[in-house]
């Protein structure tokens, strides 16, 4: 008789675990926040590249008296560096998303067995 309450508790625990596994890990709000975070990261990388390029160019122009040529040149170089960094971030995110999708897909990456003489 002492096993009956334990079995009932065990079944209840198994049901709760199964229900928890069935739920989505992320809500729609969290996914939206994640996407906004990635977008802001890319914007900040671009603005930082522009700002650093502008600062270096302005500083060199001030020291060398070549205004505005070095400022324009380094601003364009900063823009190019910012775009390159954004592309690298996008590739990193794409790789992470494709790896997560491959893990979720049943049978992905599993070797085929049998004869493929087809």
mmCIF file with all atom_site columns, C-alpha atoms in Angstrom:
data_model
loop_
_atom_site.group_PDB
_atom_site.id
_atom_site.type_symbol
_atom_site.label_atom_id
_atom_site.label_alt_id
_atom_site.label_comp_id
_atom_site.label_asym_id
_atom_site.label_entity_id
_atom_site.label_seq_id
_atom_site.pdbx_PDB_ins_code
_atom_site.Cartn_x
_atom_site.Cartn_y
_atom_site.Cartn_z
_atom_site.occupancy
_atom_site.B_iso_or_equiv
_atom_site.pdbx_formal_charge
_atom_site.auth_seq_id
_atom_site.auth_comp_id
_atom_site.auth_asym_id
_atom_site.auth_atom_id
_atom_site.pdbx_PDB_model_num
ATOM 1   C CA . UNK A 1 1   ? 0.000  0.000  0.000   1.00 0.00 ? 1   UNK A CA 1
ATOM 2   C CA . UNK A 1 2   ? 2.871  2.406  0.589   1.00 0.00 ? 2   UNK A CA 1
ATOM 3   C CA . UNK A 1 3   ? 3.825  2.160  -3.103  1.00 0.00 ? 3   UNK A CA 1
ATOM 4   C CA . UNK A 1 4   ? 0.506  3.565  -4.378  1.00 0.00 ? 4   UNK A CA 1
ATOM 5   C CA . UNK A 1 5   ? 1.114  7.201  -3.292  1.00 0.00 ? 5   UNK A CA 1
ATOM 6   C CA . UNK A 1 6   ? 4.684  7.006  -4.587  1.00 0.00 ? 6   UNK A CA 1
ATOM 7   C CA . UNK A 1 7   ? 3.528  5.728  -7.969  1.00 0.00 ? 7   UNK A CA 1
ATOM 8   C CA . UNK A 1 8   ? 0.923  8.456  -8.194  1.00 0.00 ? 8   UNK A CA 1
ATOM 9   C CA . UNK A 1 9   ? 3.533  11.107 -7.394  1.00 0.00 ? 9   UNK A CA 1
ATOM 10  C CA . UNK A 1 10  ? 5.903  9.574  -9.953  1.00 0.00 ? 10  UNK A CA 1
ATOM 11  C CA . UNK A 1 11  ? 3.226  9.651  -12.658 1.00 0.00 ? 11  UNK A CA 1
ATOM 12  C CA . UNK A 1 12  ? 2.393  13.251 -11.794 1.00 0.00 ? 12  UNK A CA 1
ATOM 13  C CA . UNK A 1 13  ? 6.072  14.168 -12.035 1.00 0.00 ? 13  UNK A CA 1
ATOM 14  C CA . UNK A 1 14  ? 6.406  12.413 -15.394 1.00 0.00 ? 14  UNK A CA 1
ATOM 15  C CA . UNK A 1 15  ? 3.362  14.283 -16.682 1.00 0.00 ? 15  UNK A CA 1
ATOM 16  C CA . UNK A 1 16  ? 4.804  17.622 -15.546 1.00 0.00 ? 16  UNK A CA 1
ATOM 17  C CA . UNK A 1 17  ? 8.152  16.843 -17.196 1.00 0.00 ? 17  UNK A CA 1
ATOM 18  C CA . UNK A 1 18  ? 6.437  15.872 -20.449 1.00 0.00 ? 18  UNK A CA 1
ATOM 19  C CA . UNK A 1 19  ? 4.388  19.083 -20.359 1.00 0.00 ? 19  UNK A CA 1
ATOM 20  C CA . UNK A 1 20  ? 7.506  21.163 -19.729 1.00 0.00 ? 20  UNK A CA 1
ATOM 21  C CA . UNK A 1 21  ? 9.327  19.536 -22.651 1.00 0.00 ? 21  UNK A CA 1
ATOM 22  C CA . UNK A 1 22  ? 6.388  20.273 -24.930 1.00 0.00 ? 22  UNK A CA 1
ATOM 23  C CA . UNK A 1 23  ? 6.498  24.023 -24.299 1.00 0.00 ? 23  UNK A CA 1
ATOM 24  C CA . UNK A 1 24  ? 8.535  26.398 -26.445 1.00 0.00 ? 24  UNK A CA 1
ATOM 25  C CA . UNK A 1 25  ? 11.708 27.589 -24.785 1.00 0.00 ? 25  UNK A CA 1
ATOM 26  C CA . UNK A 1 26  ? 11.360 31.146 -26.130 1.00 0.00 ? 26  UNK A CA 1
ATOM 27  C CA . UNK A 1 27  ? 8.286  33.263 -26.298 1.00 0.00 ? 27  UNK A CA 1
ATOM 28  C CA . UNK A 1 28  ? 7.545  35.566 -29.225 1.00 0.00 ? 28  UNK A CA 1
ATOM 29  C CA . UNK A 1 29  ? 8.589  38.585 -27.149 1.00 0.00 ? 29  UNK A CA 1
ATOM 30  C CA . UNK A 1 30  ? 11.984 37.098 -26.353 1.00 0.00 ? 30  UNK A CA 1
ATOM 31  C CA . UNK A 1 31  ? 12.571 36.268 -30.026 1.00 0.00 ? 31  UNK A CA 1
ATOM 32  C CA . UNK A 1 32  ? 11.664 39.826 -31.017 1.00 0.00 ? 32  UNK A CA 1
ATOM 33  C CA . UNK A 1 33  ? 14.033 41.195 -28.377 1.00 0.00 ? 33  UNK A CA 1
ATOM 34  C CA . UNK A 1 34  ? 16.796 38.964 -29.690 1.00 0.00 ? 34  UNK A CA 1
ATOM 35  C CA . UNK A 1 35  ? 16.314 40.231 -33.252 1.00 0.00 ? 35  UNK A CA 1
ATOM 36  C CA . UNK A 1 36  ? 16.279 43.853 -32.094 1.00 0.00 ? 36  UNK A CA 1
ATOM 37  C CA . UNK A 1 37  ? 19.469 43.230 -30.139 1.00 0.00 ? 37  UNK A CA 1
ATOM 38  C CA . UNK A 1 38  ? 21.203 41.900 -33.243 1.00 0.00 ? 38  UNK A CA 1
ATOM 39  C CA . UNK A 1 39  ? 20.014 44.837 -35.343 1.00 0.00 ? 39  UNK A CA 1
ATOM 40  C CA . UNK A 1 40  ? 21.292 47.359 -32.804 1.00 0.00 ? 40  UNK A CA 1
ATOM 41  C CA . UNK A 1 41  ? 24.602 45.520 -32.627 1.00 0.00 ? 41  UNK A CA 1
ATOM 42  C CA . UNK A 1 42  ? 25.070 45.963 -36.375 1.00 0.00 ? 42  UNK A CA 1
ATOM 43  C CA . UNK A 1 43  ? 24.048 49.627 -36.296 1.00 0.00 ? 43  UNK A CA 1
ATOM 44  C CA . UNK A 1 44  ? 26.487 50.337 -33.466 1.00 0.00 ? 44  UNK A CA 1
ATOM 45  C CA . UNK A 1 45  ? 29.301 48.583 -35.348 1.00 0.00 ? 45  UNK A CA 1
ATOM 46  C CA . UNK A 1 46  ? 28.690 50.745 -38.408 1.00 0.00 ? 46  UNK A CA 1
ATOM 47  C CA . UNK A 1 47  ? 28.470 53.988 -36.428 1.00 0.00 ? 47  UNK A CA 1
ATOM 48  C CA . UNK A 1 48  ? 31.602 53.083 -34.457 1.00 0.00 ? 48  UNK A CA 1
ATOM 49  C CA . UNK A 1 49  ? 33.532 52.505 -37.688 1.00 0.00 ? 49  UNK A CA 1
ATOM 50  C CA . UNK A 1 50  ? 32.380 55.858 -39.054 1.00 0.00 ? 50  UNK A CA 1
ATOM 51  C CA . UNK A 1 51  ? 33.180 57.653 -35.804 1.00 0.00 ? 51  UNK A CA 1
ATOM 52  C CA . UNK A 1 52  ? 36.646 56.180 -35.463 1.00 0.00 ? 52  UNK A CA 1
ATOM 53  C CA . UNK A 1 53  ? 37.465 56.908 -39.101 1.00 0.00 ? 53  UNK A CA 1
ATOM 54  C CA . UNK A 1 54  ? 36.202 60.470 -38.774 1.00 0.00 ? 54  UNK A CA 1
ATOM 55  C CA . UNK A 1 55  ? 38.182 60.986 -35.572 1.00 0.00 ? 55  UNK A CA 1
ATOM 56  C CA . UNK A 1 56  ? 41.431 59.701 -37.029 1.00 0.00 ? 56  UNK A CA 1
ATOM 57  C CA . UNK A 1 57  ? 40.975 61.726 -40.217 1.00 0.00 ? 57  UNK A CA 1
ATOM 58  C CA . UNK A 1 58  ? 40.094 64.910 -38.357 1.00 0.00 ? 58  UNK A CA 1
ATOM 59  C CA . UNK A 1 59  ? 43.051 64.477 -36.017 1.00 0.00 ? 59  UNK A CA 1
ATOM 60  C CA . UNK A 1 60  ? 45.489 63.933 -38.866 1.00 0.00 ? 60  UNK A CA 1
ATOM 61  C CA . UNK A 1 61  ? 44.017 66.871 -40.787 1.00 0.00 ? 61  UNK A CA 1
ATOM 62  C CA . UNK A 1 62  ? 44.475 69.084 -37.741 1.00 0.00 ? 62  UNK A CA 1
ATOM 63  C CA . UNK A 1 63  ? 48.070 67.978 -37.252 1.00 0.00 ? 63  UNK A CA 1
ATOM 64  C CA . UNK A 1 64  ? 49.085 68.090 -40.909 1.00 0.00 ? 64  UNK A CA 1
ATOM 65  C CA . UNK A 1 65  ? 46.920 71.010 -42.053 1.00 0.00 ? 65  UNK A CA 1
ATOM 66  C CA . UNK A 1 66  ? 45.381 69.086 -44.943 1.00 0.00 ? 66  UNK A CA 1
ATOM 67  C CA . UNK A 1 67  ? 41.733 69.714 -44.117 1.00 0.00 ? 67  UNK A CA 1
ATOM 68  C CA . UNK A 1 68  ? 39.372 68.065 -45.218 1.00 0.00 ? 68  UNK A CA 1
ATOM 69  C CA . UNK A 1 69  ? 41.097 65.435 -47.348 1.00 0.00 ? 69  UNK A CA 1
ATOM 70  C CA . UNK A 1 70  ? 42.242 62.977 -44.690 1.00 0.00 ? 70  UNK A CA 1
ATOM 71  C CA . UNK A 1 71  ? 38.951 63.352 -42.829 1.00 0.00 ? 71  UNK A CA 1
ATOM 72  C CA . UNK A 1 72  ? 37.020 62.323 -45.949 1.00 0.00 ? 72  UNK A CA 1
ATOM 73  C CA . UNK A 1 73  ? 39.430 59.487 -46.700 1.00 0.00 ? 73  UNK A CA 1
ATOM 74  C CA . UNK A 1 74  ? 39.388 58.038 -43.195 1.00 0.00 ? 74  UNK A CA 1
ATOM 75  C CA . UNK A 1 75  ? 35.609 58.467 -42.889 1.00 0.00 ? 75  UNK A CA 1
ATOM 76  C CA . UNK A 1 76  ? 35.217 56.333 -46.016 1.00 0.00 ? 76  UNK A CA 1
ATOM 77  C CA . UNK A 1 77  ? 37.716 53.804 -44.647 1.00 0.00 ? 77  UNK A CA 1
ATOM 78  C CA . UNK A 1 78  ? 35.794 53.749 -41.357 1.00 0.00 ? 78  UNK A CA 1
ATOM 79  C CA . UNK A 1 79  ? 32.566 53.138 -43.260 1.00 0.00 ? 79  UNK A CA 1
ATOM 80  C CA . UNK A 1 80  ? 34.178 50.246 -45.131 1.00 0.00 ? 80  UNK A CA 1
ATOM 81  C CA . UNK A 1 81  ? 35.488 48.791 -41.868 1.00 0.00 ? 81  UNK A CA 1
ATOM 82  C CA . UNK A 1 82  ? 32.032 49.119 -40.287 1.00 0.00 ? 82  UNK A CA 1
ATOM 83  C CA . UNK A 1 83  ? 30.377 47.354 -43.213 1.00 0.00 ? 83  UNK A CA 1
ATOM 84  C CA . UNK A 1 84  ? 32.982 44.589 -43.099 1.00 0.00 ? 84  UNK A CA 1
ATOM 85  C CA . UNK A 1 85  ? 32.332 44.114 -39.379 1.00 0.00 ? 85  UNK A CA 1
ATOM 86  C CA . UNK A 1 86  ? 28.568 44.048 -40.005 1.00 0.00 ? 86  UNK A CA 1
ATOM 87  C CA . UNK A 1 87  ? 29.002 41.356 -42.656 1.00 0.00 ? 87  UNK A CA 1
ATOM 88  C CA . UNK A 1 88  ? 31.106 39.312 -40.241 1.00 0.00 ? 88  UNK A CA 1
ATOM 89  C CA . UNK A 1 89  ? 28.414 39.633 -37.572 1.00 0.00 ? 89  UNK A CA 1
ATOM 90  C CA . UNK A 1 90  ? 25.718 38.604 -40.038 1.00 0.00 ? 90  UNK A CA 1
ATOM 91  C CA . UNK A 1 91  ? 27.711 35.524 -41.054 1.00 0.00 ? 91  UNK A CA 1
ATOM 92  C CA . UNK A 1 92  ? 28.246 34.623 -37.393 1.00 0.00 ? 92  UNK A CA 1
ATOM 93  C CA . UNK A 1 93  ? 24.517 34.913 -36.694 1.00 0.00 ? 93  UNK A CA 1
ATOM 94  C CA . UNK A 1 94  ? 23.630 32.949 -39.831 1.00 0.00 ? 94  UNK A CA 1
ATOM 95  C CA . UNK A 1 95  ? 26.017 30.163 -38.835 1.00 0.00 ? 95  UNK A CA 1
ATOM 96  C CA . UNK A 1 96  ? 24.526 30.010 -35.349 1.00 0.00 ? 96  UNK A CA 1
ATOM 97  C CA . UNK A 1 97  ? 20.960 29.905 -36.690 1.00 0.00 ? 97  UNK A CA 1
ATOM 98  C CA . UNK A 1 98  ? 21.752 27.205 -39.260 1.00 0.00 ? 98  UNK A CA 1
ATOM 99  C CA . UNK A 1 99  ? 23.502 25.115 -36.580 1.00 0.00 ? 99  UNK A CA 1
ATOM 100 C CA . UNK A 1 100 ? 20.442 25.393 -34.313 1.00 0.00 ? 100 UNK A CA 1
ATOM 101 C CA . UNK A 1 101 ? 18.167 24.448 -37.215 1.00 0.00 ? 101 UNK A CA 1
ATOM 102 C CA . UNK A 1 102 ? 20.327 21.421 -38.008 1.00 0.00 ? 102 UNK A CA 1
ATOM 103 C CA . UNK A 1 103 ? 20.102 20.257 -34.403 1.00 0.00 ? 103 UNK A CA 1
ATOM 104 C CA . UNK A 1 104 ? 16.309 20.634 -34.359 1.00 0.00 ? 104 UNK A CA 1
ATOM 105 C CA . UNK A 1 105 ? 15.817 18.756 -37.641 1.00 0.00 ? 105 UNK A CA 1
ATOM 106 C CA . UNK A 1 106 ? 15.247 15.048 -36.976 1.00 0.00 ? 106 UNK A CA 1
ATOM 107 C CA . UNK A 1 107 ? 17.878 12.830 -38.544 1.00 0.00 ? 107 UNK A CA 1
ATOM 108 C CA . UNK A 1 108 ? 20.056 15.728 -39.638 1.00 0.00 ? 108 UNK A CA 1
ATOM 109 C CA . UNK A 1 109 ? 23.658 14.739 -39.885 1.00 0.00 ? 109 UNK A CA 1
ATOM 110 C CA . UNK A 1 110 ? 22.926 11.078 -39.208 1.00 0.00 ? 110 UNK A CA 1
ATOM 111 C CA . UNK A 1 111 ? 24.724 8.725  -41.560 1.00 0.00 ? 111 UNK A CA 1
ATOM 112 C CA . UNK A 1 112 ? 22.562 6.656  -43.862 1.00 0.00 ? 112 UNK A CA 1
ATOM 113 C CA . UNK A 1 113 ? 22.560 2.945  -43.448 1.00 0.00 ? 113 UNK A CA 1
ATOM 114 C CA . UNK A 1 114 ? 21.852 0.393  -46.048 1.00 0.00 ? 114 UNK A CA 1
ATOM 115 C CA . UNK A 1 115 ? 22.673 -0.062 -49.677 1.00 0.00 ? 115 UNK A CA 1
ATOM 116 C CA . UNK A 1 116 ? 22.271 2.991  -51.920 1.00 0.00 ? 116 UNK A CA 1
ATOM 117 C CA . UNK A 1 117 ? 22.572 1.228  -55.276 1.00 0.00 ? 117 UNK A CA 1
ATOM 118 C CA . UNK A 1 118 ? 19.753 3.156  -56.533 1.00 0.00 ? 118 UNK A CA 1
#
